Coordinates of C-alpha atoms in Angstrom, one line a residue:
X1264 CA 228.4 26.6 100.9
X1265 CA 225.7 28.0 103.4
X1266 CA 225.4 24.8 104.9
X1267 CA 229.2 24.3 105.7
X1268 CA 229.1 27.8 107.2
X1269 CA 226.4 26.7 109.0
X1270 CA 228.0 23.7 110.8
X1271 CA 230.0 25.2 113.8
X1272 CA 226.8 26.7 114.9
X1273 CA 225.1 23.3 115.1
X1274 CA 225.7 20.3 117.0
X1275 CA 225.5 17.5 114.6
X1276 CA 225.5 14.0 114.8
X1277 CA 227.6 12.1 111.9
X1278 CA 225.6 8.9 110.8
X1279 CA 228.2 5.7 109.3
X1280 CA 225.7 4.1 106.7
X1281 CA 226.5 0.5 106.5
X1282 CA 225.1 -0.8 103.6
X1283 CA 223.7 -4.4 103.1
X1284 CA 221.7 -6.9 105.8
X1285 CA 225.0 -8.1 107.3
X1286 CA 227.6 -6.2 108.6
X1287 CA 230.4 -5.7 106.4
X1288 CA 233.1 -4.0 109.1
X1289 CA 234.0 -5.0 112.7
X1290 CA 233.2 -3.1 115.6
X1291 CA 236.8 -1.6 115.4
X1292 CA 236.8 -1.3 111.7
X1293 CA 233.8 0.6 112.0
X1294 CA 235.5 3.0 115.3
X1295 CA 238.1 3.8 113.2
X1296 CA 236.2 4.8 110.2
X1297 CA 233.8 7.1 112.1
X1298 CA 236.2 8.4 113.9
X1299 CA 238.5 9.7 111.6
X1300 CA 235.1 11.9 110.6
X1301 CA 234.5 13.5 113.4
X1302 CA 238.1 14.2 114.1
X1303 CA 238.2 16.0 111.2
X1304 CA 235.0 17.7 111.8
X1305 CA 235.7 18.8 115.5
X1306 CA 239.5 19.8 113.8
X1307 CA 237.0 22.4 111.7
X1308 CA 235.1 23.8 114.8
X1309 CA 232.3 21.8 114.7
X1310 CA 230.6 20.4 117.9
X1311 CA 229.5 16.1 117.6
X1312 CA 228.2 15.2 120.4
X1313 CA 226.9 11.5 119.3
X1314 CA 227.5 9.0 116.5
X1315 CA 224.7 7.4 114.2
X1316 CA 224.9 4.1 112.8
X1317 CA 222.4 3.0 110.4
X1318 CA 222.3 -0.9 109.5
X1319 CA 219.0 -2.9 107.9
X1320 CA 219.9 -5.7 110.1
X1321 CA 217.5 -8.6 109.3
X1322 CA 215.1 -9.2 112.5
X1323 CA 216.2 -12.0 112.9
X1324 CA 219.8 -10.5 113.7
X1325 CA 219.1 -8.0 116.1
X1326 CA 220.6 -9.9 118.8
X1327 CA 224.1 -10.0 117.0
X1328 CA 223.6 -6.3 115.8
X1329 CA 223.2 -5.8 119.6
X1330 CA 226.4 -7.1 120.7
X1331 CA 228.2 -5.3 117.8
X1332 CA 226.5 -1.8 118.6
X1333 CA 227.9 -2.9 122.4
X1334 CA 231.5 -3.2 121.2
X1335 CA 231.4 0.0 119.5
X1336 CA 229.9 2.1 122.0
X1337 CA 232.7 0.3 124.4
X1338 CA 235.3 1.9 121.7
X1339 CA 233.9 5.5 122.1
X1340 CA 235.5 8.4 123.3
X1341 CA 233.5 9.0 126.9
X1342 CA 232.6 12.8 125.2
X1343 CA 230.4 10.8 122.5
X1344 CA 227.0 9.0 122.8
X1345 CA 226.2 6.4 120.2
X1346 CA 222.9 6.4 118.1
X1347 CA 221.0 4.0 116.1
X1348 CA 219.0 3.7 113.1
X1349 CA 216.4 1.1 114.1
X1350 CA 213.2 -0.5 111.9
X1351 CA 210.0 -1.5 112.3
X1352 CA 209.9 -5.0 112.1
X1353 CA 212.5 -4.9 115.2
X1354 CA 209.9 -4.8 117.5
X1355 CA 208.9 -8.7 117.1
X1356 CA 212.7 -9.2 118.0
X1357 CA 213.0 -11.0 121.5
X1358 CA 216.2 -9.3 121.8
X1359 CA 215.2 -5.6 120.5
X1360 CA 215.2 -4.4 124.4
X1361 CA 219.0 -5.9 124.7
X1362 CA 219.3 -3.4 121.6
X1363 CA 218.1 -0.1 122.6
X1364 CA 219.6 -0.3 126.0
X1365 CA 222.8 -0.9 124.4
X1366 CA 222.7 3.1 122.9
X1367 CA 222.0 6.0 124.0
X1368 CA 219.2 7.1 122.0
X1369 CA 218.0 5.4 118.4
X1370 CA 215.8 7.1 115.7
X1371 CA 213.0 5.2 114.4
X1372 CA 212.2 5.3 110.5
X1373 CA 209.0 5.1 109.6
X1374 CA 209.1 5.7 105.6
X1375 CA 210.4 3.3 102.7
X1376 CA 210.0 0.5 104.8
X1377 CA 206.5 -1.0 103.2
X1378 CA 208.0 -1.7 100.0
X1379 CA 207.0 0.1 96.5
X1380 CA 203.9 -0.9 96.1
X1381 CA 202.7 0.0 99.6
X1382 CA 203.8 3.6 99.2
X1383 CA 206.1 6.1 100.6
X1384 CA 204.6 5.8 104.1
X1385 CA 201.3 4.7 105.9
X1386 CA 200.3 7.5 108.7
X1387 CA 197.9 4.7 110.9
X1388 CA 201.1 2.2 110.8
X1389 CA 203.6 5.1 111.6
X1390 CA 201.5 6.2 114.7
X1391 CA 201.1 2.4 116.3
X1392 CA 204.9 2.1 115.5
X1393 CA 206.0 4.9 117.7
X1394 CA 203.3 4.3 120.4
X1395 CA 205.1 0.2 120.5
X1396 CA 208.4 1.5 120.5
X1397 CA 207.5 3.8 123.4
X1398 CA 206.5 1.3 125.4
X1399 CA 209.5 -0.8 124.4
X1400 CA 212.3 0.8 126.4
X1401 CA 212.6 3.9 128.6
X1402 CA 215.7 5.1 125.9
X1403 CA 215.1 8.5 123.9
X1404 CA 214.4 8.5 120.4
X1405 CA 213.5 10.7 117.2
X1406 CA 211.2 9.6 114.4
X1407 CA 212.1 10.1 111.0
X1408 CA 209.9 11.5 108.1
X1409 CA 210.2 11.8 104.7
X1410 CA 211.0 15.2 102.8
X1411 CA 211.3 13.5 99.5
X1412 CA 209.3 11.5 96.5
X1413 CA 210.6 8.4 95.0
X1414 CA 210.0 7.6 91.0
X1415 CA 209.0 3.7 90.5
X1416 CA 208.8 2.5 86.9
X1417 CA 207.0 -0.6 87.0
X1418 CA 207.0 -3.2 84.3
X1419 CA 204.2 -5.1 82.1
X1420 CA 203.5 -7.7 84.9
X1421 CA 203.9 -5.2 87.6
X1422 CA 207.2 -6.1 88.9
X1423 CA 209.9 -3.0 89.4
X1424 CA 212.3 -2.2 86.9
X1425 CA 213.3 0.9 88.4
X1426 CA 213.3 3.4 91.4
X1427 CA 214.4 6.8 91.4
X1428 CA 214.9 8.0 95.3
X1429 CA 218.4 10.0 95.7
X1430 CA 219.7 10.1 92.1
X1431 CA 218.2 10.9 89.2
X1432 CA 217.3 7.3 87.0
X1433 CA 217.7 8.3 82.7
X1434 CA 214.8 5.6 82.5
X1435 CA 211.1 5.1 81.9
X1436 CA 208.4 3.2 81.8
X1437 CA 205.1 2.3 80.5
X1438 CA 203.2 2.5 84.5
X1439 CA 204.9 5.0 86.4
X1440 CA 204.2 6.0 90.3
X1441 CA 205.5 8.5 92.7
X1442 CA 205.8 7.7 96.8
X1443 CA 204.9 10.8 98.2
X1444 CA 203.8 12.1 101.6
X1445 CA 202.0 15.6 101.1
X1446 CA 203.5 17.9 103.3
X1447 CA 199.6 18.9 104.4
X1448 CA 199.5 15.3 105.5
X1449 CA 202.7 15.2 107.4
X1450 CA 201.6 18.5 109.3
X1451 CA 198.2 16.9 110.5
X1452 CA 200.3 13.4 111.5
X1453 CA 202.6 15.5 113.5
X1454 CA 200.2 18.0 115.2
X1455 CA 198.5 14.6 115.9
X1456 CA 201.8 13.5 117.6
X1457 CA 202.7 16.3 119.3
X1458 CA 199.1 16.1 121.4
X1459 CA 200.1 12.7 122.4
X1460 CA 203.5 12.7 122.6
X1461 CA 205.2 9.6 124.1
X1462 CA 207.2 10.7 127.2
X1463 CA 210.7 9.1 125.5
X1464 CA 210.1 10.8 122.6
X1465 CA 213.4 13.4 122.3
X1466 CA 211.8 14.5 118.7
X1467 CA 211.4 14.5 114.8
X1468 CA 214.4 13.6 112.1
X1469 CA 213.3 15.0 108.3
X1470 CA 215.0 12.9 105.6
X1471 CA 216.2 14.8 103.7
X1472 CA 217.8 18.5 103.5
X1473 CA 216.3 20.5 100.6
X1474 CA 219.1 21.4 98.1
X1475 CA 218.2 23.5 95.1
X1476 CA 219.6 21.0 92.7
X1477 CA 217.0 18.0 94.4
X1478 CA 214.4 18.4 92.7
X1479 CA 212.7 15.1 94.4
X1480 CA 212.6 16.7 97.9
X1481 CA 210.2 19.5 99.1
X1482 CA 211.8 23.5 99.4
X1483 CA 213.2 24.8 102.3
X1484 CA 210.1 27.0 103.0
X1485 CA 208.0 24.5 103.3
X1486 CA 210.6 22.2 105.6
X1487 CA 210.9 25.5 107.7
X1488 CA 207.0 25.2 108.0
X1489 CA 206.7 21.4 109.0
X1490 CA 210.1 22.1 111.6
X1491 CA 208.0 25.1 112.9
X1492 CA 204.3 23.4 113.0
X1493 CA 202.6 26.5 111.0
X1494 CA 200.0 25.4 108.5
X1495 CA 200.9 24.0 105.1
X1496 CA 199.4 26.1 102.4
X1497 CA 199.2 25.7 98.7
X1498 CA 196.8 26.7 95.7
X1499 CA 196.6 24.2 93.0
X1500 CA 194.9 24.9 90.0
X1501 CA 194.1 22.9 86.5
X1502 CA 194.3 25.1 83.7
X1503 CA 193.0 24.2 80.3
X1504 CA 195.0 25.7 77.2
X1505 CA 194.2 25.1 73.5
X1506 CA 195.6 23.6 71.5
X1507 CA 195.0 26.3 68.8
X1508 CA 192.9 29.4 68.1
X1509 CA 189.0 28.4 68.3
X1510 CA 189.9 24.7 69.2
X1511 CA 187.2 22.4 71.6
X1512 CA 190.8 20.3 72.7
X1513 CA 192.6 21.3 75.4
X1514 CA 196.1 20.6 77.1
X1515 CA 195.5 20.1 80.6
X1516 CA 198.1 21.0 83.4
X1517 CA 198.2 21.2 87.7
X1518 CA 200.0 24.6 88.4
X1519 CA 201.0 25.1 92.1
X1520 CA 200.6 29.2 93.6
X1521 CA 202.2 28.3 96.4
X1522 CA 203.1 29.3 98.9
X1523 CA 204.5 25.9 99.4
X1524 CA 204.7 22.3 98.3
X1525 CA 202.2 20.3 98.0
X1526 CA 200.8 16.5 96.4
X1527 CA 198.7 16.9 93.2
X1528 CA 195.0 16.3 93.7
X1529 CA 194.4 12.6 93.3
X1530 CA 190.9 13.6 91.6
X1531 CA 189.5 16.5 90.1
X1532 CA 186.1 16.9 88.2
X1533 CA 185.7 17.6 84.6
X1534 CA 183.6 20.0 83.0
X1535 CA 180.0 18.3 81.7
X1536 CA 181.1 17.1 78.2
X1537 CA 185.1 17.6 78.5
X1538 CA 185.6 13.9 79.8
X1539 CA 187.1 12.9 76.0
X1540 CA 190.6 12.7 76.3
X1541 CA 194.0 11.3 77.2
X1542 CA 196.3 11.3 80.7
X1543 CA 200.1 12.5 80.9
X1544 CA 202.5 11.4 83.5
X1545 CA 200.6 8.9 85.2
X1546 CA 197.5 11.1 85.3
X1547 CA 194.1 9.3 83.5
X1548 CA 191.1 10.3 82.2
X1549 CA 187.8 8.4 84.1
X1550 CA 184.8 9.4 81.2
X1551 CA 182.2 7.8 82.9
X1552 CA 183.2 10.2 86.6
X1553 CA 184.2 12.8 84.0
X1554 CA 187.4 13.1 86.4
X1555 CA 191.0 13.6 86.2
X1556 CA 193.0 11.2 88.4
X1557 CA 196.1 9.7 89.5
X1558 CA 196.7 7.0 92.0
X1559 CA 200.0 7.8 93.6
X1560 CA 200.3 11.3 93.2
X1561 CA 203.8 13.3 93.3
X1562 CA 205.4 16.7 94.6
X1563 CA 204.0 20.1 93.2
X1564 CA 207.1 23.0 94.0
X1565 CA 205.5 26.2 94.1
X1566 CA 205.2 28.2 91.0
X1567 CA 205.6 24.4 89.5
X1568 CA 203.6 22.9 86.8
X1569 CA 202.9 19.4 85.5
X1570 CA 200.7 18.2 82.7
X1571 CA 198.1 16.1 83.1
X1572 CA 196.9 15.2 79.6
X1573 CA 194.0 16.6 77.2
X1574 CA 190.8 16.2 76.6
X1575 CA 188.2 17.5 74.1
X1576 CA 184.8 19.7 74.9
X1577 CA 181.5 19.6 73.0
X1578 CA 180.9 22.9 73.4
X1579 CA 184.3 24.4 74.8
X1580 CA 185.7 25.0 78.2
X1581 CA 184.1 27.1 80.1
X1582 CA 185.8 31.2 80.5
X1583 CA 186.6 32.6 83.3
X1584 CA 184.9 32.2 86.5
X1585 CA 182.7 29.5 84.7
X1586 CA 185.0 27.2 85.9
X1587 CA 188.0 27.1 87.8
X1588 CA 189.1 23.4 89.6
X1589 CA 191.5 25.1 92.8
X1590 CA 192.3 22.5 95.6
X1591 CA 194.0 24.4 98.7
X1592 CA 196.4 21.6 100.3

């Protein structure tokens, strides 16, 4: 496809995922695994400079992590650096500075590591994170940001019985929430960044590529426009349809113009006397604030639309111009 094609022209950096809070391989099992990647790769014309590994080492671990990331990178061809995946909670590690001088540059991930309930990611937490990791060690490294939303279907006491992130989950449930980042919001935390950018700061990773087939993860356009740093534009709207001919109830519904992505309005007022009603997909209906809202609101594609429940007028919803709810993002 288009993004094979794409691959000679790039110099890309393989990443060797290893999965669990121990490590599962030895330094030479691991060599021998990556390796016979980016054999093939370079074999196909493509230029790897580096290799990634990414491992949710418990804190507690680092140090061992270090000495394994040590033996690997003794194992390398001389032509390739070695990367790292590294967390949050490393920097209360004693040994964390024995770990990033061990690579040769490490990319920081700042989302899905608060847990579900805390959401997708927490912009005031992100930005003291890079600024400690900055001052940590003089080594380069990229953050990482999320493209994507993740589906959690909570259960009656509020525990999690489910979370959709990279594959599609054939479940529901009862209290459902979406971790989402608007892109508007990851523009502003990045222009922010960019003003005060750390001096070992080599740049920004975006998990993950837009696909056409993911629908949990923003378009290309818009990922274009966050790469870029032009503004993130999108025109919601909340249309009201009858139900019928002449009817006072109406099916409600967000409806994104583009012209890209965007986070559906976590409140939106009601007309006077159309606060009687139901919420869809998460959305509820406050009478008293005659407002629409949602807690952890999700991704809006453009040209997208999403119902958000129904609700029944005294005297009708108002035509036209009357009343027209439009949120730019």
């Amino acid at each position: 496809g288009p993004i094979l094609e794409a691959l000679p022209s790039r110099n890309v950096v393989p990443v060797l995922r290893l999965d669990g809070t121990r490590l599962p391989v030895s330094p030479r099992q691991a060599l021998d695994r990556a390796l016979a990647v980016i054999t093939a790769l370079r074999g196909a014309g493509v230029r790897v400079s580096a290799l990634e590994v990414d491992h949710d080492t418990a804190t507690a671990a680092v140090g061992d992590y270090a000495v394994w990331l040590q033996a690997v990178r003794d194992g390398l061809p001389a032509d390739l650096a070695l990367w790292v995946t590294t967390l949050p909670d490393w920097r209360h590690s004693p040994e964390i500075s024995i770990l990033l001088g061990s690579v040769d540059a490490y990319t920081l991930q700042v989302h899905a590591v608060l847990g579900n309930r805390e959401g997708l990611m927490d912009m005031g937490l992100a930005r003291q994170w890079v600024a400690d990791f900055s001052a940590l060690s003089d080594t380069g490294f990229f953050v990482a940001l999320p493209t994507y939303q993740q589906r959690a279907g909570l259960d009656l006491a509020g525990g999690l019985r489910f979370l959709e992130a990279e594959a599609p989950v054939p479940a529901r449930s009862a209290d459902e929430r979406f971790l989402f980042v608007s892109p508007a919001g990851l523009s502003e935390w990045v222009a922010a960044l960019r003003r005060s950018r750390p001096d070992n700061l080599l740049g920004l990773a975006w998990f993950r590529l837009p696909i056409a087939e993911d629908r949990a993860n923003i378009s290309l356009g818009t990922l274009n426009a966050l790469v870029e740093g032009r503004p993130i534009q999108a025109a919601l709207e909340l249309l009201a349809e009858p139900v019928r001919v002449g009817a006072m109830t109406y099916d409600l519904s967000w409806v994104n113009h583009g012209p890209h992505d965007a986070a559906w309005p976590a409140e939106a007022a009601l007309p006077a006397g159309c606060s009687t009603g139901g919420g869809a997909n998460g959305f509820q209906i406050d009478r008293s604030a005659e407002q629409l809202r949602h807690s952890r609101p999700g991704l809006l594609r453009p040209g997208d639309r999403i119902g958000a429940g129904w609700v029944r007028c005294v005297t009708g919803w108002p035509k036209g111009e009357e009343w027209r709810i439009g949120y730019g993002d």
